[in-house]
Coordinates of C-alpha atoms in Angstrom, one line a residue:
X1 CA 56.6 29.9 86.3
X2 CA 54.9 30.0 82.9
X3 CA 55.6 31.4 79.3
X4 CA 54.2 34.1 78.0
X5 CA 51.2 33.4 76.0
X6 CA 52.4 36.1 73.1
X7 CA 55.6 37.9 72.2
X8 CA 56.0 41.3 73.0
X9 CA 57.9 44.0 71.3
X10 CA 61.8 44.2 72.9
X11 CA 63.4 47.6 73.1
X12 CA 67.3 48.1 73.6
X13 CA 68.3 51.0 75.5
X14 CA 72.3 51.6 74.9
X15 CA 74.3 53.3 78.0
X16 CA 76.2 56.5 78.0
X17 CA 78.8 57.5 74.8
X18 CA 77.3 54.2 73.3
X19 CA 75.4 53.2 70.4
X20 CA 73.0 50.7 69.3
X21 CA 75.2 48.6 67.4
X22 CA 76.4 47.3 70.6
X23 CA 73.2 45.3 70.4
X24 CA 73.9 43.4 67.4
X25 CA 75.4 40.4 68.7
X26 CA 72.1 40.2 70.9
X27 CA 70.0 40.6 68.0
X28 CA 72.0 37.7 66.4
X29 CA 70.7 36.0 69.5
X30 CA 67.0 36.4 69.0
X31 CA 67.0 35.3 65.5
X32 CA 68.4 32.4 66.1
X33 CA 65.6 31.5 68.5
X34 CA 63.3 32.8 65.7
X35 CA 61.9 36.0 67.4
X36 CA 60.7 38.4 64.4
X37 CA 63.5 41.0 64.1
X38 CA 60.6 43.7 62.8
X39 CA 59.5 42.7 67.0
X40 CA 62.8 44.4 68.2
X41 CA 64.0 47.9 68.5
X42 CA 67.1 49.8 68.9
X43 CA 66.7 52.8 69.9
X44 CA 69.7 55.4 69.9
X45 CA 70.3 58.8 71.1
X46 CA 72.8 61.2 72.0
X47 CA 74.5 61.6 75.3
X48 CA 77.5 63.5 74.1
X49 CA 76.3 66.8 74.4
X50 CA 77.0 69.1 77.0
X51 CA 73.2 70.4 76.6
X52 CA 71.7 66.8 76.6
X53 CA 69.6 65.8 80.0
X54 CA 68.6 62.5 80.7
X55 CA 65.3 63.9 81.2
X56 CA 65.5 65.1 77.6
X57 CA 66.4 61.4 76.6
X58 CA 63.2 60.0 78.1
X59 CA 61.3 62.6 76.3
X60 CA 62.6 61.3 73.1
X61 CA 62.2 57.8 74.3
X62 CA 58.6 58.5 75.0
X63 CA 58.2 60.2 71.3
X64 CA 59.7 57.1 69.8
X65 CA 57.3 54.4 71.6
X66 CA 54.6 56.4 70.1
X67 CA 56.1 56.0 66.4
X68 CA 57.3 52.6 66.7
X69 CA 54.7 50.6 69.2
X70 CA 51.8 53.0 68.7
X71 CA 49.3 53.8 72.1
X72 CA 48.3 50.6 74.6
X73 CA 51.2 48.4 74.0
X74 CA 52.9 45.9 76.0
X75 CA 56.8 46.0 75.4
X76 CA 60.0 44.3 77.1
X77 CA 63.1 46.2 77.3
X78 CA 66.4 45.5 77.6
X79 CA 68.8 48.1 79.2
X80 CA 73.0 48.8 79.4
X81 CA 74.2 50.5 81.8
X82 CA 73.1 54.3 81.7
X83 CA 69.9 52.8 79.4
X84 CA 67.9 52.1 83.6
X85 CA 68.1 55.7 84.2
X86 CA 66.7 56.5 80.7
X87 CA 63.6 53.8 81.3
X88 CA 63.3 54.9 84.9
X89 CA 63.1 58.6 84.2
X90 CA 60.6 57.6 81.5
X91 CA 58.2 55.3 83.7
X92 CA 58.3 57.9 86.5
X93 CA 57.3 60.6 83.8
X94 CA 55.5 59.4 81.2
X95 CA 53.6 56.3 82.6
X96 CA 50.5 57.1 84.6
X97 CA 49.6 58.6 80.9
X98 CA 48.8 54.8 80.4
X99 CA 49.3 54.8 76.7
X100 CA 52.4 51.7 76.9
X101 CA 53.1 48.9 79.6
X102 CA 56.6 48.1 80.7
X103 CA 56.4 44.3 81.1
X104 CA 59.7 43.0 82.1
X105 CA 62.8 44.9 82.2
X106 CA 65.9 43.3 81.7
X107 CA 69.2 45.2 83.0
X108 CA 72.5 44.3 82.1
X109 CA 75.3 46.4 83.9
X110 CA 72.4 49.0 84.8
X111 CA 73.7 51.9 86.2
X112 CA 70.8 52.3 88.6
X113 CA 72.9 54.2 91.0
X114 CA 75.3 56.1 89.2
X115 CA 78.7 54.7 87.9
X116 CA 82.2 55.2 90.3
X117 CA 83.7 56.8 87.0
X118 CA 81.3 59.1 85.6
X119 CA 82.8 61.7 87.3
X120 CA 86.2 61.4 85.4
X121 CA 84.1 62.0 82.1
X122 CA 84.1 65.5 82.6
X123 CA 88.1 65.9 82.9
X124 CA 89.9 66.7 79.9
X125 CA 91.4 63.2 79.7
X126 CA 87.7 62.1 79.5
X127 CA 86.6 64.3 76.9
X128 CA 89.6 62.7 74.8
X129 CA 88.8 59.1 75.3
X130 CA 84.9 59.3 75.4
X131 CA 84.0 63.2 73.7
X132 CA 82.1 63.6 70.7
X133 CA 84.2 62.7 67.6
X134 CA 81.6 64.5 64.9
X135 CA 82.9 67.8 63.7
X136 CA 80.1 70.9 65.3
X137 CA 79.3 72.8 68.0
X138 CA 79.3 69.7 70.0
X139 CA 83.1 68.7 68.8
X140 CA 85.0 66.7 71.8
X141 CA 81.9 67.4 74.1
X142 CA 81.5 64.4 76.9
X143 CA 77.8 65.0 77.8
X144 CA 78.0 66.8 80.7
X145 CA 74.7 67.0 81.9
X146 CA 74.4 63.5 82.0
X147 CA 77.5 62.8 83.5
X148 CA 76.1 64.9 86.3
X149 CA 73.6 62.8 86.4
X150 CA 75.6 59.9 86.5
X151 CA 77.6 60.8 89.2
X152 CA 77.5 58.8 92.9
X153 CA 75.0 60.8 94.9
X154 CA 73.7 63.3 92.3
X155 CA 71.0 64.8 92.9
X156 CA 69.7 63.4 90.1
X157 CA 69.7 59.9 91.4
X158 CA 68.3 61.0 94.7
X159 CA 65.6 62.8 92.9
X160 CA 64.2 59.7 91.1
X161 CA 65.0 57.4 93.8
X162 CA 62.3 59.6 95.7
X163 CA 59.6 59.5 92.6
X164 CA 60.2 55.3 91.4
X165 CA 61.5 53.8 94.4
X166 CA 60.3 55.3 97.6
X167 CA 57.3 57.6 96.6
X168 CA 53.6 56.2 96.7
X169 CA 53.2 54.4 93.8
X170 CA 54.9 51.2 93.0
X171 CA 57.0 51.4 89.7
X172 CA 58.4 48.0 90.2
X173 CA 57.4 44.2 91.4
X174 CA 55.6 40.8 91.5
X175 CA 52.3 42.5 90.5
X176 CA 50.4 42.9 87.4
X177 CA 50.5 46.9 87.2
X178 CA 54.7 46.5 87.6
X179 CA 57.3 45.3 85.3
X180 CA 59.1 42.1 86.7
X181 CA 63.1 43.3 86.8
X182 CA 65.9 41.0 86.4
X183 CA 69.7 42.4 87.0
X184 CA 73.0 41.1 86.0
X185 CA 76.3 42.4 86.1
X186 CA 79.6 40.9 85.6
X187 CA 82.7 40.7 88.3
X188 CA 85.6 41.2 85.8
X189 CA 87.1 44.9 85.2
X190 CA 86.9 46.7 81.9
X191 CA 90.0 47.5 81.0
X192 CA 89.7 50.8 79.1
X193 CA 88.0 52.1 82.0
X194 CA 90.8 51.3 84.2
X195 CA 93.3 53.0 81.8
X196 CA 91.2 56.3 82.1
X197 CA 91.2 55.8 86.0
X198 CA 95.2 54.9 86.2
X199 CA 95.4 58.0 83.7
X200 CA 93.4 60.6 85.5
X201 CA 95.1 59.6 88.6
X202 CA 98.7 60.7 87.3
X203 CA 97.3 63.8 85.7
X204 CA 95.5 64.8 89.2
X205 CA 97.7 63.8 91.5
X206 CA 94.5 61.5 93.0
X207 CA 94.9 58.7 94.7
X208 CA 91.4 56.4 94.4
X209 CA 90.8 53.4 95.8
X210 CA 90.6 50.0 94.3
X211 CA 87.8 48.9 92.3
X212 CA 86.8 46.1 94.7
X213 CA 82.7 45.0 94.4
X214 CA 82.8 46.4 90.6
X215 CA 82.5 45.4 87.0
X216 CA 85.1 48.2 86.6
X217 CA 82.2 50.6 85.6
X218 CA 79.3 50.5 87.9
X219 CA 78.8 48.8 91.0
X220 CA 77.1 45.5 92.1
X221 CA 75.7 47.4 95.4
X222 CA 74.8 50.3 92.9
X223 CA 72.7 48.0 90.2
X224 CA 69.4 46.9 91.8
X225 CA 66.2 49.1 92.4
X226 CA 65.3 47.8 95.7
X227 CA 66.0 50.3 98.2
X228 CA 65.0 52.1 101.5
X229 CA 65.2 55.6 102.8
X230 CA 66.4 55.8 106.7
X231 CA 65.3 59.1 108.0
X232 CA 67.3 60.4 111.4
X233 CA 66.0 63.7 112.4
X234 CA 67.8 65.4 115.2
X235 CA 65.3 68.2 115.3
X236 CA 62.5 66.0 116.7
X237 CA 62.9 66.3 120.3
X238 CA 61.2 62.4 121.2
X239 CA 63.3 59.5 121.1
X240 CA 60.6 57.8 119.2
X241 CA 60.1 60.6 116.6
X242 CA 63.8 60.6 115.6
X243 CA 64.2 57.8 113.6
X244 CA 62.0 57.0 110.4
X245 CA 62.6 53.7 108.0
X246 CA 60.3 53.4 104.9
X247 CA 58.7 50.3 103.6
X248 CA 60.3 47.9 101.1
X249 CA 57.7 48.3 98.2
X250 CA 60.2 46.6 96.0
X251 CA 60.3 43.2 97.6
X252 CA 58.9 41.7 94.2
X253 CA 62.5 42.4 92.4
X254 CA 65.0 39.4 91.9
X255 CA 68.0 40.0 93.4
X256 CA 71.4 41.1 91.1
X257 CA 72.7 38.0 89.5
X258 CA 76.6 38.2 89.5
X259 CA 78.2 36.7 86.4
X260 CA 82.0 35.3 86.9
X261 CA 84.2 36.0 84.3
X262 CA 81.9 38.7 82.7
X263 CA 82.9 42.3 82.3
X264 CA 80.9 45.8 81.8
X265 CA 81.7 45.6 77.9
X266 CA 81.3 41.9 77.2
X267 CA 77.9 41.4 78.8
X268 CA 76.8 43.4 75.5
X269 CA 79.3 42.0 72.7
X270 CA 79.9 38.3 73.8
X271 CA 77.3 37.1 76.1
X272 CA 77.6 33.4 77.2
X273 CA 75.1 30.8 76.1
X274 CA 74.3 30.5 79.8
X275 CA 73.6 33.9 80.4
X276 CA 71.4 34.4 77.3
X277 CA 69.6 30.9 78.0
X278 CA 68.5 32.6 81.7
X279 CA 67.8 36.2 80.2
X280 CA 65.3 34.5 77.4
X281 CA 63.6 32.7 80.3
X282 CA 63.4 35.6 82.3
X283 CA 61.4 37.6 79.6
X284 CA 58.8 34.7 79.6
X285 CA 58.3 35.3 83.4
X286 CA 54.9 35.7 84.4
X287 CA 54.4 35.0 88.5
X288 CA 53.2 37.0 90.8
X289 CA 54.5 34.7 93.5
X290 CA 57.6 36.2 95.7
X291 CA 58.5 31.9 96.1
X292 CA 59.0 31.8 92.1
X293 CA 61.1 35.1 92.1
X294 CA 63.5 33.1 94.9
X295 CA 63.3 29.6 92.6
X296 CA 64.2 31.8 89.0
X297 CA 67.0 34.0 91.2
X298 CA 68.4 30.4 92.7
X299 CA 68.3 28.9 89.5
X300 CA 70.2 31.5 87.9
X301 CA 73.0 32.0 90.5
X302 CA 73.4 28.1 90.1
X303 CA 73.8 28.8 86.5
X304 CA 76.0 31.9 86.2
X305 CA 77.6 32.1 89.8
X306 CA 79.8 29.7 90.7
X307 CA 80.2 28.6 94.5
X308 CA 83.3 30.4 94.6
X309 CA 81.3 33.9 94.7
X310 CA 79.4 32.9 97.9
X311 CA 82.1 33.3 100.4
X312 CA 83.7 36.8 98.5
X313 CA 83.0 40.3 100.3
X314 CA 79.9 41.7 100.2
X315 CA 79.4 45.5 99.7
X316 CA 76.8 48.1 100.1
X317 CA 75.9 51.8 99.1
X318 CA 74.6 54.2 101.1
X319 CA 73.9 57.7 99.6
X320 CA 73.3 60.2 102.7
X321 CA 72.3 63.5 102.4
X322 CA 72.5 66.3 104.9
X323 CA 69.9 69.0 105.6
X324 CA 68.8 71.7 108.4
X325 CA 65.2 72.4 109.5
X326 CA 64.4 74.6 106.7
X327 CA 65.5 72.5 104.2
X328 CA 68.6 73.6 102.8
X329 CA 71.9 71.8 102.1
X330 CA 74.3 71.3 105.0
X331 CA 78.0 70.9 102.5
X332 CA 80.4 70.1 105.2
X333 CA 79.6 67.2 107.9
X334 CA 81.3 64.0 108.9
X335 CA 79.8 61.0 109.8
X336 CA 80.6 57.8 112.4
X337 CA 79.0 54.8 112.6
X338 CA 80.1 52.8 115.5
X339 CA 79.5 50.1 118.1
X340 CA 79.8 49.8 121.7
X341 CA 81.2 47.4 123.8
X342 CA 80.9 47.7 127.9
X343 CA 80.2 51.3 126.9
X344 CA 83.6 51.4 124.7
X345 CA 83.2 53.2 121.6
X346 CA 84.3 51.4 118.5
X347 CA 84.1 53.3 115.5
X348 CA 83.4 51.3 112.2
X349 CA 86.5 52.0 110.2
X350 CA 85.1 50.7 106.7
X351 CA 82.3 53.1 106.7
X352 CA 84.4 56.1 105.8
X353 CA 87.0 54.4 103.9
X354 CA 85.6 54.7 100.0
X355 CA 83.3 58.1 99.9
X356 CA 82.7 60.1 97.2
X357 CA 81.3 63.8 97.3
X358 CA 79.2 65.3 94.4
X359 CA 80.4 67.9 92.7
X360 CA 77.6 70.2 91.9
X361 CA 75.7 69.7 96.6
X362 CA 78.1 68.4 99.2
X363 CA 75.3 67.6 101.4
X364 CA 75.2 64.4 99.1
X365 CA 77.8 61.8 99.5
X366 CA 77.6 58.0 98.3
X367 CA 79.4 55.7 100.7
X368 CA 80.7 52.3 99.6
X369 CA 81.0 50.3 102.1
X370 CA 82.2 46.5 102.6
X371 CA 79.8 45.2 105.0
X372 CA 81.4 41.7 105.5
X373 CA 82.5 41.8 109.5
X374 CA 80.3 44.3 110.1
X375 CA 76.7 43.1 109.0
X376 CA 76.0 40.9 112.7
X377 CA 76.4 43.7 114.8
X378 CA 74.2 43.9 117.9
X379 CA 74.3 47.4 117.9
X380 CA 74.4 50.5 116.5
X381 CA 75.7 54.3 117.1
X382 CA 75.4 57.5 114.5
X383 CA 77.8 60.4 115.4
X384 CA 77.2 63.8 112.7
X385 CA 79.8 66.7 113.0
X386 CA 78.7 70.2 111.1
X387 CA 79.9 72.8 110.7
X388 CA 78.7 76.3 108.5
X389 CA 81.9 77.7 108.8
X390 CA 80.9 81.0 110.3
X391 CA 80.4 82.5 114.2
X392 CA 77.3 82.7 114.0
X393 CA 75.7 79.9 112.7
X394 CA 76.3 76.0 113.9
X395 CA 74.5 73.0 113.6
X396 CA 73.0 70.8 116.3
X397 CA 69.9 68.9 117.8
X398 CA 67.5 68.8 120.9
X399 CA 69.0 67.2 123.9
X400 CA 66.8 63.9 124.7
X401 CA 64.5 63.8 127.7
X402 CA 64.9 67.4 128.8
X403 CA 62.2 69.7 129.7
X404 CA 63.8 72.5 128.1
X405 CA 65.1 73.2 124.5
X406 CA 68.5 72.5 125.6
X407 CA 70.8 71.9 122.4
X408 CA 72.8 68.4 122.3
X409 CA 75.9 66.7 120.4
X410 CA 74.6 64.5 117.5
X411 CA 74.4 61.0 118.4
X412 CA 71.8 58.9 118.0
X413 CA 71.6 54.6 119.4
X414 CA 70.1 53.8 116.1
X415 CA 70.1 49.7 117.0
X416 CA 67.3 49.1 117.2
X417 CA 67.4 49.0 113.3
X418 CA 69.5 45.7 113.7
X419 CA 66.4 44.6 115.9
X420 CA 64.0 44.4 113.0
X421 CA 64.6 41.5 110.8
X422 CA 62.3 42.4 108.0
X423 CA 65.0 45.6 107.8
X424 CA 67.9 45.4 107.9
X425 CA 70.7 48.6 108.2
X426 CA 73.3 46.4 106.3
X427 CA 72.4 44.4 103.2
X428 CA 74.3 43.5 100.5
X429 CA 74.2 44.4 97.1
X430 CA 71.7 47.2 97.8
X431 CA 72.0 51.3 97.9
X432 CA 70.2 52.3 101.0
X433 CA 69.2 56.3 100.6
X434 CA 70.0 58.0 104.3
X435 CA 68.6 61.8 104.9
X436 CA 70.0 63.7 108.1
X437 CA 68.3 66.5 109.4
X438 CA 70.1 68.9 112.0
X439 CA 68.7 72.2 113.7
X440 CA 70.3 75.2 112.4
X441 CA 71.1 77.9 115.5
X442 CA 72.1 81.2 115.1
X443 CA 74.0 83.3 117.6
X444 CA 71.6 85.0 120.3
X445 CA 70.9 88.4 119.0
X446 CA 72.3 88.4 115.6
X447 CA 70.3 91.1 114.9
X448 CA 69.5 93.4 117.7
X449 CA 67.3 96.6 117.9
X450 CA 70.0 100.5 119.3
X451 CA 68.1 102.6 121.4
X452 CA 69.4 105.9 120.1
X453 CA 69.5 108.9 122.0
X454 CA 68.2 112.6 121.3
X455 CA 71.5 113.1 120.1
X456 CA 72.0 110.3 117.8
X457 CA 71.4 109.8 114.1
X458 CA 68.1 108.3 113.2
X459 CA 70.4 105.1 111.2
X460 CA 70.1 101.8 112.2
X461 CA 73.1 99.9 111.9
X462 CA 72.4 96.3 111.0

């Protein structure tokens, strides 16, 4: 590990409802180490407008760079909470232009994967506590659009997981061409957002589930940007063909840091020494080599996790999505995991415990899921139940080793996953992206040709 031979620019990226003054106590913190202020830039935008995209945000984040840093320019950046999708929505944009370079991204609280809460925004109760307080058009307005966005399993999220994370170039790593990426987030809750949860609950009559593996805001599994896409496709008829698991191109990413005693809001307006001691070091980071990645990550879980962290749960996010063979949404499915014992079926109760559906596609649902007991298994079952609702339409895959199309139950042994090391179904801390695709049938003649007689009118009826 060396320093940087030169200082780059820092940019601050503020989360939803936010604003850049959140920063200041973080400035106070780089002039003390005698970093030139003019070096360091805020940059605030709106999020409380119901017209406001987080696509739009990157647009203005990209106009800005080019008023503040000027073209070919090495920055840093610093990110809260909805600030990662801002800067990830921006590198998998604006980019390959090659006009800036994205040197090392710090994220504190980064909402990578959405936040547990964002979906509350857009209630009434949320438009009170977080809406626009600026008399106009915009008047009480929570930012809908980016809400949306925010939300576990949006489409959004799964979008850009599929252009940064999964697609075929590499956004993020050890190499020169990839900004290093450092997470933190804290393990306390944040109280006002646990008012607006205990509050919406009362006024819907909801009952959610504890906040366990949270800062209160977003989620530890939900922070970092390494990630895989499992692929199980019931329409392939060979065993072989049915399951698909992607690379880990992000190997090169240090692990999420978890800070004791730290909450969503004070990561940003009371840091501790320690924690702004290990984010100076990390934006003087400069190896390529995977073995100094483990030695900074080791030394900063020494630092900032105490021992008692290492024996609490562990959690994991998995965002599934449901489709049929011509690609369209599938809204209403269930899903088992499951493990067998002397050809017992035991169904993995935690799996289904904590999911959420977005709103806007219900083929998307985010699972949260503590791993804990479960991560040792020695194998694996998937069980899928669809359903379209209607007669004459229903869901299903090819039956395995048949010489015929016959049509089969959805189940699939998917252990040999557990088989491969380097993989890995369950792993903590991580959001792993799951797409299910199912043969759509339709009933045998749903359309069918009349022979009419001489007698009969020439209409068809269809």
């Amino acid at each position: 590990m060396t320093s940087a031979t030169s200082i780059n620019p820092i940019v601050m990226l503020h989360g939803y409802s936010d604003t850049g003054k959140s920063f200041q106590t973080w400035i106070t913190k780089f002039k003390e180490r005698n970093y030139d202020v003019k070096i360091i830039h805020i940059c605030k935008y709106i999020s409380l407008s119901n017209e406001i995209t987080i696509d739009d945000i990157a647009e203005g984040f990209d106009q800005a760079l080019a008023q503040q840093l000027g073209e070919h320019q090495n920055f840093d950046a610093i990110v809260h909470s909805t600030g990662i999708l801002v800067i990830r929505a921006w590198l998998a944009k604006y980019t390959t232009q090659g006009f800036y370079k994205l040197q090392h991204l710090i994220g504190l609280a980064p909402a990578t994967f959405g936040s547990p809460i964002a979906h509350k925004g857009r209630s009434y109760l949320g438009a009170m506590f977080k809406g626009n307080r600026e008399w106009g058009p915009d008047f009480l307005e929570a930012g809908t659009r980016v809400l949306d966005s925010l939300e576990l399993g949006s489409k959004f999220i799964w979008d850009l997981a599929h252009k940064d994370l999964l697609g075929d170039t590499a956004f993020y790593g050890s190499d020169t061409n990839t900004p290093y990426v450092f997470t933190f987030c804290g393990t306390n809750q944040f109280f006002n957002f646990q008012l607006l949860n205990q509050l919406t609950i009362k006024a819907t009559s909801k009952i959610d589930l504890p906040l366990d593996g949270t800062d209160g805001v977003v989620r530890w599994a939900g922070c970092e940007l390494r990630t895989r896409k499992i692929t199980i496709d019931f329409t392939k008829k060979q065993y072989q063909d049915r399951l698909h698991i992607s690379p880990w191109k992000n190997d090169g990413i240090a692990p999420l840091v978890r800070i004791e005693g730290c909450n969503h809001a004070n990561i940003m307006g009371n840091p501790s020494p320690e924690l702004v001691e290990i984010i100076f070091q990390a934006l003087k980071f400069t190896s390529t080599s995977p073995q100094d990645i483990h030695n900074w990550h080791q030394v900063a879980l020494n630092i900032l996790s105490p021992k008692s962290l290492a024996n609490a749960r562990e959690w994991q996010q998995f965002i599934i999505r449901a489709i049929d063979d011509n690609g369209e949404p599938i809204p209403d499915y269930y899903i088992e995991l499951a493990t067998t014992n002397n050809q017992h079926w035991r169904r993995i109760e935690d799996f289904g415990v904590n999911v959420h559906v977005y709103e806007l596609d219900k083929s998307l649902r985010c699972f949260h899921v503590d791993i804990t007991d479960v991560k040792n298994l020695e194998n694996l079952q998937i069980r899928v139940v669809a359903s379209s609702n209607s007669d004459y339409v229903r869901y299903c895959g090819y039956a395995l080793n048949s010489q015929e199309d016959d049509l089969a139950d959805l189940e699939l042994d998917i252990s040999d996953i557990l088989k491969q090391k380097s993989i890995n179904f369950f792993y903590p801390f991580t959001t792993t992206l799951v797409e299910i695709k199912l043969k759509r049938q339709t009933r045998d003649a749903l359309v069918e040709f009349m022979l009419l007689g001489e007698e009969s009118n020439s209409e068809l009826e269809w």
